[in-house]
XYZ file of C-alpha atoms in Angstrom:
538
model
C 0.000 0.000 0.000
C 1.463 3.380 -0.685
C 0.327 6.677 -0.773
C 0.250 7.454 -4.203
C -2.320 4.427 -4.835
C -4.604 6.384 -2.510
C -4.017 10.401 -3.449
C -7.246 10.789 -5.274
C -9.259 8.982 -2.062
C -10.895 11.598 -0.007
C -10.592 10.270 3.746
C -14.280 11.319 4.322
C -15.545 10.148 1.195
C -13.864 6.406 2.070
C -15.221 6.810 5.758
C -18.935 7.911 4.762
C -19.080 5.067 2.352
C -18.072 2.987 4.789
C -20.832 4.562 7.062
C -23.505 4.145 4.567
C -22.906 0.490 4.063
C -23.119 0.077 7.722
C -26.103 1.432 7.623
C -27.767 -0.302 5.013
C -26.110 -4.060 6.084
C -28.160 -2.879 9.396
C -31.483 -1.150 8.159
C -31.971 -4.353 6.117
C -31.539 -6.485 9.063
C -33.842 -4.246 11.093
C -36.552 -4.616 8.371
C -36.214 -8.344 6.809
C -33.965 -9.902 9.874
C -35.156 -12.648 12.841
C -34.872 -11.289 16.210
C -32.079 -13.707 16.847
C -29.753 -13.132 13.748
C -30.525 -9.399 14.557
C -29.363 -9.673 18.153
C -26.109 -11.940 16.921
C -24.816 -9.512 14.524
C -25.564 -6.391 16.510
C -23.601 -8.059 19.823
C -20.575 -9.501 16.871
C -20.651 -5.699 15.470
C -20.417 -4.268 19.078
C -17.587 -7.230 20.311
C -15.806 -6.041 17.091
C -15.934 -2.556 18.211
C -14.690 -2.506 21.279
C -11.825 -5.012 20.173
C -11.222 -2.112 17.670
C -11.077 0.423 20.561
C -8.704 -1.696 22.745
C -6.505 -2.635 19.867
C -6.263 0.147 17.167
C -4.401 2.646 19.407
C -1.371 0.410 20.890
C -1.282 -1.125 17.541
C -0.665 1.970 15.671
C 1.893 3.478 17.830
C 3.704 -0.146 17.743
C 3.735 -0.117 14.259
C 5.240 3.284 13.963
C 8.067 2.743 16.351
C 8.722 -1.140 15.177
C 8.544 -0.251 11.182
C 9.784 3.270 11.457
C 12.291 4.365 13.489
C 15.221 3.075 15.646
C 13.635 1.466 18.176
C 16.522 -1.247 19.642
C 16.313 -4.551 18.873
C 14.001 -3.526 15.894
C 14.734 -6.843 14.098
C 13.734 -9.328 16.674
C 10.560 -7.407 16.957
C 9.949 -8.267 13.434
C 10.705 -11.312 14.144
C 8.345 -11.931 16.929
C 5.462 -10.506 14.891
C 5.907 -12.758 12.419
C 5.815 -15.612 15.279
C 2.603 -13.877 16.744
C 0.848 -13.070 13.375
C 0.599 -17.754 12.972
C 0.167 -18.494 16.789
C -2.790 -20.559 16.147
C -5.843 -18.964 18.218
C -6.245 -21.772 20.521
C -2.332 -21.381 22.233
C -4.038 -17.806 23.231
C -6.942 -19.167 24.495
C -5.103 -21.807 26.401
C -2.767 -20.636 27.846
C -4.265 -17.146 28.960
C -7.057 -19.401 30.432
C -4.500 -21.647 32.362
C -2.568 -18.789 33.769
C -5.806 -16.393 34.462
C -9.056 -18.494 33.580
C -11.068 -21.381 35.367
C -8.785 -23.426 37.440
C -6.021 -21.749 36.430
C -2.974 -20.701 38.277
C -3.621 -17.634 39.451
C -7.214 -17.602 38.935
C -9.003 -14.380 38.519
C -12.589 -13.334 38.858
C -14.625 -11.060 36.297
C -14.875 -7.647 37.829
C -17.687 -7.227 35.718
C -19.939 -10.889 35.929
C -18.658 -12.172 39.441
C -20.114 -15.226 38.827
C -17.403 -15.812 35.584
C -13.462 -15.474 34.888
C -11.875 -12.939 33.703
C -10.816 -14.680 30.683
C -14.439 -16.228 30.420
C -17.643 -14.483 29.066
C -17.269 -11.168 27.702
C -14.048 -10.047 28.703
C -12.344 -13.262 27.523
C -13.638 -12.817 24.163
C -12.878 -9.327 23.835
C -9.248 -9.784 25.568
C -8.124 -13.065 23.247
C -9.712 -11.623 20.254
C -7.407 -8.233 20.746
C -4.473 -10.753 20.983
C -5.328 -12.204 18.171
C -6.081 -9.119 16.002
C -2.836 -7.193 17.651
C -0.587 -8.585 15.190
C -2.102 -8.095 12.170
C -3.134 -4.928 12.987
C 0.309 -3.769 13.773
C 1.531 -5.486 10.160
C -0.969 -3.843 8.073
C -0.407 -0.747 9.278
C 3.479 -1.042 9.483
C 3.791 -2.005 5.705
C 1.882 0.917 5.156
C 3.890 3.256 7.040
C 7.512 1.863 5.687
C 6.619 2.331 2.091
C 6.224 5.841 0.446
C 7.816 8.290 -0.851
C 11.042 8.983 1.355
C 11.450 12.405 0.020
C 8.781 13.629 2.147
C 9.918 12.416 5.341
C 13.367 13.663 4.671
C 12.077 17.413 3.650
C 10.125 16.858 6.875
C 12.825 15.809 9.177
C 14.375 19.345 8.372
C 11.797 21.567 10.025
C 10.326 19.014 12.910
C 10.916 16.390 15.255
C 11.163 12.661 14.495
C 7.193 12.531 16.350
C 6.262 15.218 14.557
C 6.927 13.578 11.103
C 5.473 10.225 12.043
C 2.086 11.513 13.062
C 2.040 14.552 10.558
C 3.561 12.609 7.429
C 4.043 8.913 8.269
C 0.287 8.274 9.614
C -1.718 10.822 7.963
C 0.103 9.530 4.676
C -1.293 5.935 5.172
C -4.333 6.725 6.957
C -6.083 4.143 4.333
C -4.228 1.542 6.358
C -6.061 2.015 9.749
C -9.121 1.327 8.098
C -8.115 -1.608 6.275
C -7.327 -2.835 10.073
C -10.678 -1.785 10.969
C -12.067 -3.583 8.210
C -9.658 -6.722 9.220
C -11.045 -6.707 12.687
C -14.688 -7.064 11.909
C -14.728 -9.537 9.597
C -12.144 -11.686 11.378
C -14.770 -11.307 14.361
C -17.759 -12.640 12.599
C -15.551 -15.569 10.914
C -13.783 -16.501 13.750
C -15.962 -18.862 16.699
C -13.691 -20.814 18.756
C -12.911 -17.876 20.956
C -17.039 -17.250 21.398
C -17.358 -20.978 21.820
C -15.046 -21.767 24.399
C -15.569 -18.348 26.226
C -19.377 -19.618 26.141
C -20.598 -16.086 24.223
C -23.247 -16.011 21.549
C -21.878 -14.523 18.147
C -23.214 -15.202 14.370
C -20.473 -18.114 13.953
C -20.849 -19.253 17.249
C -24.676 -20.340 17.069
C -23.917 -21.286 13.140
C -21.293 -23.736 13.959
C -23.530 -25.030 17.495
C -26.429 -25.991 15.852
C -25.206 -28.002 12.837
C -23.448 -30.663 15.266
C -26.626 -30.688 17.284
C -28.356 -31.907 13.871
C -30.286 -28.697 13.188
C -31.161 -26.728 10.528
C -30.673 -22.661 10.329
C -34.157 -22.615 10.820
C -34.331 -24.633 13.636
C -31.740 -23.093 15.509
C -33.434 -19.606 15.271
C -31.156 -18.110 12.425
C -33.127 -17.448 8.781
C -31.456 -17.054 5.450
C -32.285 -14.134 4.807
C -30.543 -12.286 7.234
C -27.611 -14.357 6.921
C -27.616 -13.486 3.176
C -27.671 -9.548 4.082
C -25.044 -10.083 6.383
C -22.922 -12.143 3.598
C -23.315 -8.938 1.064
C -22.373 -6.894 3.518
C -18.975 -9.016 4.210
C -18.224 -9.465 0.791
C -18.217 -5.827 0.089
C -16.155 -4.688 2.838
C -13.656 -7.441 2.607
C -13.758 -6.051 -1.734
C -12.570 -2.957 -0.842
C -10.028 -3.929 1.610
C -8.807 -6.322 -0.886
C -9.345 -3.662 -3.676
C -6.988 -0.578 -1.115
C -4.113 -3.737 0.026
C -3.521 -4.718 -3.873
C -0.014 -3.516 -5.417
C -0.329 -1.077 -7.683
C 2.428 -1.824 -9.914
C 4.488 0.674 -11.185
C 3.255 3.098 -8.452
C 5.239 0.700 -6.339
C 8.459 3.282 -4.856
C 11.538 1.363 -4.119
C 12.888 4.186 -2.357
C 12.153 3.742 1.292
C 12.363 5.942 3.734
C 15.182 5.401 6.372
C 14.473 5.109 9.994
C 14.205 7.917 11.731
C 15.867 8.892 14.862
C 14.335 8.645 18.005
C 17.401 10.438 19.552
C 17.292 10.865 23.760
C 13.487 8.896 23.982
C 14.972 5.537 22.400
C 15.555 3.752 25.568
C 11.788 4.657 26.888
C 9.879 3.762 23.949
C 11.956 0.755 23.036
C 11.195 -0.516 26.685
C 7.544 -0.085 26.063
C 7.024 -1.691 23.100
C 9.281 -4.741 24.289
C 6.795 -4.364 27.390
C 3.703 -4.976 25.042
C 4.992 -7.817 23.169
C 6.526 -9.328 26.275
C 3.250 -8.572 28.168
C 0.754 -10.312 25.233
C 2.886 -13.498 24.543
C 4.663 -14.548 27.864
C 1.424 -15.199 29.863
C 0.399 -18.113 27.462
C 3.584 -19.775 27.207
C 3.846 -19.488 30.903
C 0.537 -20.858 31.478
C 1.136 -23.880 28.972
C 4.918 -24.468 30.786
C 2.944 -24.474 34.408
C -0.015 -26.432 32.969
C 1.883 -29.331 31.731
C 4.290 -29.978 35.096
C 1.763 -29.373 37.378
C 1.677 -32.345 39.719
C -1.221 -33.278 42.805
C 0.601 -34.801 45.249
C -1.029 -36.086 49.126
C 0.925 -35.249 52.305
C -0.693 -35.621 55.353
C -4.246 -36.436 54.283
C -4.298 -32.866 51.961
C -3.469 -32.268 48.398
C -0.553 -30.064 47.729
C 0.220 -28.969 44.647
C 3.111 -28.602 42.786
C 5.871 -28.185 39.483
C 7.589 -30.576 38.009
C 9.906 -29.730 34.987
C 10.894 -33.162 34.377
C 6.782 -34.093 34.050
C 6.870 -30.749 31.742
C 9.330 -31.992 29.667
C 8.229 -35.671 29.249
C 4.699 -35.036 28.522
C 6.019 -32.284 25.887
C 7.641 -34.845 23.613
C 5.653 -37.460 24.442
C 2.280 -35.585 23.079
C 3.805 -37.003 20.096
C 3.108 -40.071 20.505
C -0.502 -39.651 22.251
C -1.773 -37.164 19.718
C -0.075 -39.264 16.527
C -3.126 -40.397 14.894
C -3.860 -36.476 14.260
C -0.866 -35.420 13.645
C -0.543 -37.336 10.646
C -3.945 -36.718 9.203
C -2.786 -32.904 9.856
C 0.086 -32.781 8.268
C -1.420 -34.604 4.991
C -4.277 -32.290 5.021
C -1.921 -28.930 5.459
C 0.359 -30.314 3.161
C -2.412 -30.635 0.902
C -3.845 -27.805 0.940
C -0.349 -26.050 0.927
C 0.252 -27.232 -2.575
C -3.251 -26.514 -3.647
C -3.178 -23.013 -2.508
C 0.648 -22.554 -3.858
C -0.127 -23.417 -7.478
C -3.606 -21.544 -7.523
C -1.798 -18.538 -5.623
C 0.813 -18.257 -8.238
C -1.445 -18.396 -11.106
C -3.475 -16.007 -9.730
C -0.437 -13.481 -8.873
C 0.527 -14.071 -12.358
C -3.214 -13.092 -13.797
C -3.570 -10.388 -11.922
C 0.136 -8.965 -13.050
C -1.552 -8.656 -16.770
C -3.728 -5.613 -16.034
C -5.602 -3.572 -14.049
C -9.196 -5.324 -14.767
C -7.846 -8.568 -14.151
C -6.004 -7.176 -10.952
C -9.374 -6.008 -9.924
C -10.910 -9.498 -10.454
C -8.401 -11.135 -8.522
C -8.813 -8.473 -5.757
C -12.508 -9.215 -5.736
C -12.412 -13.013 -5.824
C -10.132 -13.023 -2.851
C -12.287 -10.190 -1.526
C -15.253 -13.072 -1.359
C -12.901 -15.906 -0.010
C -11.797 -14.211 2.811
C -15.200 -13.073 3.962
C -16.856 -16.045 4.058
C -17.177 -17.036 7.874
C -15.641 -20.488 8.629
C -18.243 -21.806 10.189
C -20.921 -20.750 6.607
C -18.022 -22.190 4.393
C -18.185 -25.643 5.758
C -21.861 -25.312 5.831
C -22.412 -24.655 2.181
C -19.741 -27.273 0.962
C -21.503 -29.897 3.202
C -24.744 -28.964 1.739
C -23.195 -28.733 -1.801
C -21.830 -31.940 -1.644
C -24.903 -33.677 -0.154
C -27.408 -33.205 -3.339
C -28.586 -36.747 -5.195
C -26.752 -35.581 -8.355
C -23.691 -35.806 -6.346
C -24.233 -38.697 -5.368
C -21.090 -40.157 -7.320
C -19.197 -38.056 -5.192
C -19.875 -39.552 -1.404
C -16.783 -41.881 -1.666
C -14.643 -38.897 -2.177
C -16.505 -36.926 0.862
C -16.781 -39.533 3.822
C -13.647 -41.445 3.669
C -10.741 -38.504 1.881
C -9.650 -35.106 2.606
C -11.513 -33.603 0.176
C -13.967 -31.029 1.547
C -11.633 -30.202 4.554
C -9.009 -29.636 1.976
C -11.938 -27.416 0.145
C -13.201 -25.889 3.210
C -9.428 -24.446 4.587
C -8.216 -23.160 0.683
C -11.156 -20.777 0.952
C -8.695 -19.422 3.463
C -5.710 -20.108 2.497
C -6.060 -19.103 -0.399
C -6.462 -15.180 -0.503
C -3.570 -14.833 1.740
C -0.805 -16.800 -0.167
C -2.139 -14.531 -3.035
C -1.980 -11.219 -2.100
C 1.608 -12.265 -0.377
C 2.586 -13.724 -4.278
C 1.403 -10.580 -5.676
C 3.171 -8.117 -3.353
C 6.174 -10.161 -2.538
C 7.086 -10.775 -6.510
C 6.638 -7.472 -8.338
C 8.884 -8.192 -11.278
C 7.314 -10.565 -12.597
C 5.762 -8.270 -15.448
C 9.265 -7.230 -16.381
C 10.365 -10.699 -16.711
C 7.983 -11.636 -18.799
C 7.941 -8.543 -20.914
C 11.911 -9.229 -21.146
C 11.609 -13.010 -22.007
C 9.198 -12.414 -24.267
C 11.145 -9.964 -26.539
C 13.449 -13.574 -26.508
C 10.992 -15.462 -27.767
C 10.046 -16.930 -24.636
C 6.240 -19.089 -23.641
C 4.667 -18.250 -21.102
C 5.602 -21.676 -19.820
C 9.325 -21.571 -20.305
C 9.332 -18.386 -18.791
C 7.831 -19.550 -15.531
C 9.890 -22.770 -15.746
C 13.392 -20.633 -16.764
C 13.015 -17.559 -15.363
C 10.614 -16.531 -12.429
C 10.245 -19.676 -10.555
C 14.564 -20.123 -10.160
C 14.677 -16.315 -9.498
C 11.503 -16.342 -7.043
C 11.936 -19.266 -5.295
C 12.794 -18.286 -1.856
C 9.098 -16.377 -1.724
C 7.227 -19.433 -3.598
C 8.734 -21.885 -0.674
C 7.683 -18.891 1.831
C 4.094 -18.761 0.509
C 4.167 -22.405 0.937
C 4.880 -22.136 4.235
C 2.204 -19.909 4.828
C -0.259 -21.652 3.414
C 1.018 -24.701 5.160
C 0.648 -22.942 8.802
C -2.377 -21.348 8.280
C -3.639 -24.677 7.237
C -2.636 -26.650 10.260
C -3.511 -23.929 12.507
C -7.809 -23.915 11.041
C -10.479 -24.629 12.738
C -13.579 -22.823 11.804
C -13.592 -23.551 7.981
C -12.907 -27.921 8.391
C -14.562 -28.577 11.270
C -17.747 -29.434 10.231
C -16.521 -31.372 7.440
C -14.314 -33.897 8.677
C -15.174 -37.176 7.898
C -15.769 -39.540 10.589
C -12.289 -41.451 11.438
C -10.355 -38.464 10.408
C -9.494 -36.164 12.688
C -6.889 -33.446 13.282
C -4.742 -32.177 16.309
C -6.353 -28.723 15.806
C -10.073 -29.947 15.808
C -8.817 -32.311 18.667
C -7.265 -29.280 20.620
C -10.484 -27.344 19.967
C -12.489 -29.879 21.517
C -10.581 -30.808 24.997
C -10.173 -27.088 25.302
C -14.362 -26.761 26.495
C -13.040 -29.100 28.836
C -10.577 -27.082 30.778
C -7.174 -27.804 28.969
C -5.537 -30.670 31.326
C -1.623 -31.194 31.126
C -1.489 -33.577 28.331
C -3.292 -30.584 25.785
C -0.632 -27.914 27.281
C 1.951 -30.053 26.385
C 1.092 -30.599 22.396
C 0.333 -27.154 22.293
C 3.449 -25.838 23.770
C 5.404 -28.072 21.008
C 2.815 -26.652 18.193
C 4.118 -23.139 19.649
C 7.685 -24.403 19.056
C 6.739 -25.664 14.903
C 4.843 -22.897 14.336
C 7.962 -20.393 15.837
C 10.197 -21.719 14.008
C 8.396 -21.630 10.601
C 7.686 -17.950 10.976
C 11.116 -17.511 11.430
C 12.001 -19.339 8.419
C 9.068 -17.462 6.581
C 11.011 -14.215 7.445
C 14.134 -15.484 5.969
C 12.629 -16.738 2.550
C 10.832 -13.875 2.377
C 13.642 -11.118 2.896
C 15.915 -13.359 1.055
C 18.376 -11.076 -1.890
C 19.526 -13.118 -4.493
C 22.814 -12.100 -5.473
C 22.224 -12.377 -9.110
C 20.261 -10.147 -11.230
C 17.119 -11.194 -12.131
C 18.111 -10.632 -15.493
C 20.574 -12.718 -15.787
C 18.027 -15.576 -15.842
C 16.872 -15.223 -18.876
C 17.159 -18.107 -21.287
């Protein structure tokens, strides 16, 4: 995203359009809507915006300092925000509800519903959503901010402070950007149910994905399809324009970046703060998992006194291997899967939407529609679709394979690995255009040229698609066939049952896989070839 794409936007033109289709998403589900798909969007809508309230701020200053100036140890702040931006969802919810929630260590009541946690009810599902949205809030915006013009900083930097530049040029430059994160927030909240469903709160997804286990119908659990439709438009348009404002824009693309700027006497402070929010959102888990999974119970005269053991940490760690094989495998075949799937779609894509600005648009809008599908609707419709009598050719294929989980979780995968082929390999076009002058195909070019030049972000994309396929729950849940099962939808399930030692411990070595393929993400993907593009060429 870069300023120039967004120069002829007027901030209150974006905003009241924005406003109006708010409006509109709600007047129709005033007038046509059930009382109970009414009540379940208005409480998502109102969840949403308070996670917006508690997140936007802390984000935004984060992402300024970490993207933007010299804060110290800038790096391994990027680093750790890759890590945070794949933590799968259910490593929050576990271990912030083993250190803080029901029976956990230092158990805390809800100031505001004594009767619940504080990471129960309300709170928890505001507080773990935040978490959750924290990261990408703080990437979106940061991208933003680091790309630009640097000629206007650097004119700036003459006549004002390094603050002054960041909020006057930096953030009003990229102001586009917070609202994409708006925009991120909300429709992450109404896709997203295993934080409403564990933290026993009533959203759209929640009551969706309830019902259908329970063997009823849309209709029978109180929800209507009309209302859900509305709501659908109303996705599908917002996530459109966010996909329409995040697509590259080419040649408007500036490789000049501006430097970081100098936080001069101040450094120290605001470098301690920010290492004080990230230390402050992911330490609390990881201690709660470590103290989960050595607990020990042990009787001395006549009581029970408990304890820590870190050899019983350790041991049940690696040995959740072993317990939890059966869906590990199936896990790894299905992200594996789906990685591949994604990858090859993802690239082709990329590659059409390179070709012009209507065809960028298409691919902006068809990845638009994938990511706002809710989880919980997508494996509705493909367990529907796949249930009709001219199908029935296809049940083989359904009960006993991969298939519609693998379906379900590329509806997700998919629009990610996309947009991060499309902005991660911008010279594409030229490569073509030069191979072509050589007499190049299309598919000797790909096979020649781009894929040995662009390999380090294809693998990288791989991996991403490969995480955030291990890591789903919402989308394949209600389409796993009965004997397959995976350590997410397994995870997902003993967590409504308070998260004993044996789930800390599987999830504490999923933290340690999923750490360190962020970190090898962040390698592939900053990886320089030493050779010139160029020189590729057949």
């Amino acid at each position: 995203m870069t300023s120039e794409s967004f120069a002829s936007r007027s901030p209150g033109i974006t905003i009241g359009s924005l406003g109006l289709l708010t409006l509109a998403v709600a007047s129709a589900m005033m007038l046509w809507g059930d009382p109970l798909s009414t009540s379940l969007a208005g409480a998502t809508l109102l969840y949403a915006a308070v996670v917006t309230v508690v997140t936007l701020p802390p984000a935004i200053v984060t992402a300024l300092l970490v993207f933007r100036t010299n804060l110290l140890g800038r790096t391994a702040l990027q680093v750790m925000l890759i890590v945070w931006l794949f933590l799968p969802v259910y490593v929050h919810i576990a271990g912030w509800r083993d250190l803080f929630g029901p029976q956990g260590w230092l158990e805390v009541p809800n100031p505001f519903q004594p009767s619940t946690n504080l990471i129960d009810g309300v709170t928890g599902v505001i507080w773990l959503h935040a978490l959750a949205a924290f990261p990408w809030v703080v990437f979106l915006t940061g991208v933003a901010f680091a790309r630009g013009p640097a000629s206007l900083e650097d004119d700036a930097r003459l006549e004002a402070s390094p603050w002054s530049v960041l909020g006057n040029v930096t953030l009003r430059r990229s102001w586009d950007a917070v609202l994409v994160a708006v925009v991120w927030i909300v429709i992450t909240m109404f896709g997203e149910m295993s934080i409403a469903s564990v933290c026993n709160v009533r959203t759209y997804s929640e009551v969706v994905f309830t019902g259908i286990p329970l063997g009823l119908t849309t209709t029978e659990s109180g929800l209507t399809l009309g209302p859900g439709a509305i709501l659908m438009i109303g996705l599908v348009v917002l996530a459109a324009w966010l996909a329409e404002t995040v697509r590259p824009r080419g040649q408007e693309v500036e490789t000049n970046r501006p430097a970081p700027l100098p936080l001069q006497r101040g450094r120290t402070a605001w470098s301690l703060l920010i290492w004080g929010i990230f230390l402050f959102a992911l330490a609390p888990p990881l201690v709660g998992l470590i103290y989960k999974v050595g607990i020990t119970i042990n009787q001395v005269d006549g009581q029970f006194v408990r304890g820590w053991s870190p050899w019983k940490a350790i041991q049940l760690t690696l040995s959740s291997v072993t317990v939890y094989r059966r869906e590990l495998i199936w896990s790894l075949l299905l992200a594996g899967t789906v990685s591949l799937v994604t990858t090859l779609f993802a690239l082709l894509l990329a590659d059409i939407a390179s070709r012009g600005k209507w065809l960028a648009r298409g691919v902006a809008l068809l990845c638009g529609v994938l990511f706002a599908l809710p989880g919980p609707i997508v494996g509705l419709a493909i367990a529907w679709g796949t249930n009709r009598p001219w199908l029935a050719w296809m049940a083989p294929l359904v009960d006993r394979t991969i298939f519609a989980p693998s379906l379900a979780i590329v509806t997700i995968t998919l629009p990610l690995v996309t947009f991060f082929y499309w902005h991660a390999m911008p010279s594409q076009r030229q490569l073509r255009e030069l191979a072509s002058l050589d007499g190049s195909s299309w598919l000797r070019t790909w096979w020649k040229v781009i894929l040995p030049a662009s390999w380090p972000m294809i693998v990288a994309g791989l991996l991403i698609g490969f995480v955030l396929a291990a890591n789903d729950v919402a989308a394949s849940v209600l389409v796993l066939p009965a004997g397959i099962d995976t350590i997410s939808r397994r995870i997902f399930g003993l967590l409504h049952f308070g998260g004993e030692d044996n789930v800390a411990g599987i999830l504490l070595l999923n933290l340690g896989v999923v750490a360190v393929l962020a970190i090898a993400i962040r390698l592939l993907a900053t990886w320089r070839s030493r050779s010139d593009f160029r020189d590729s060429l057949p």
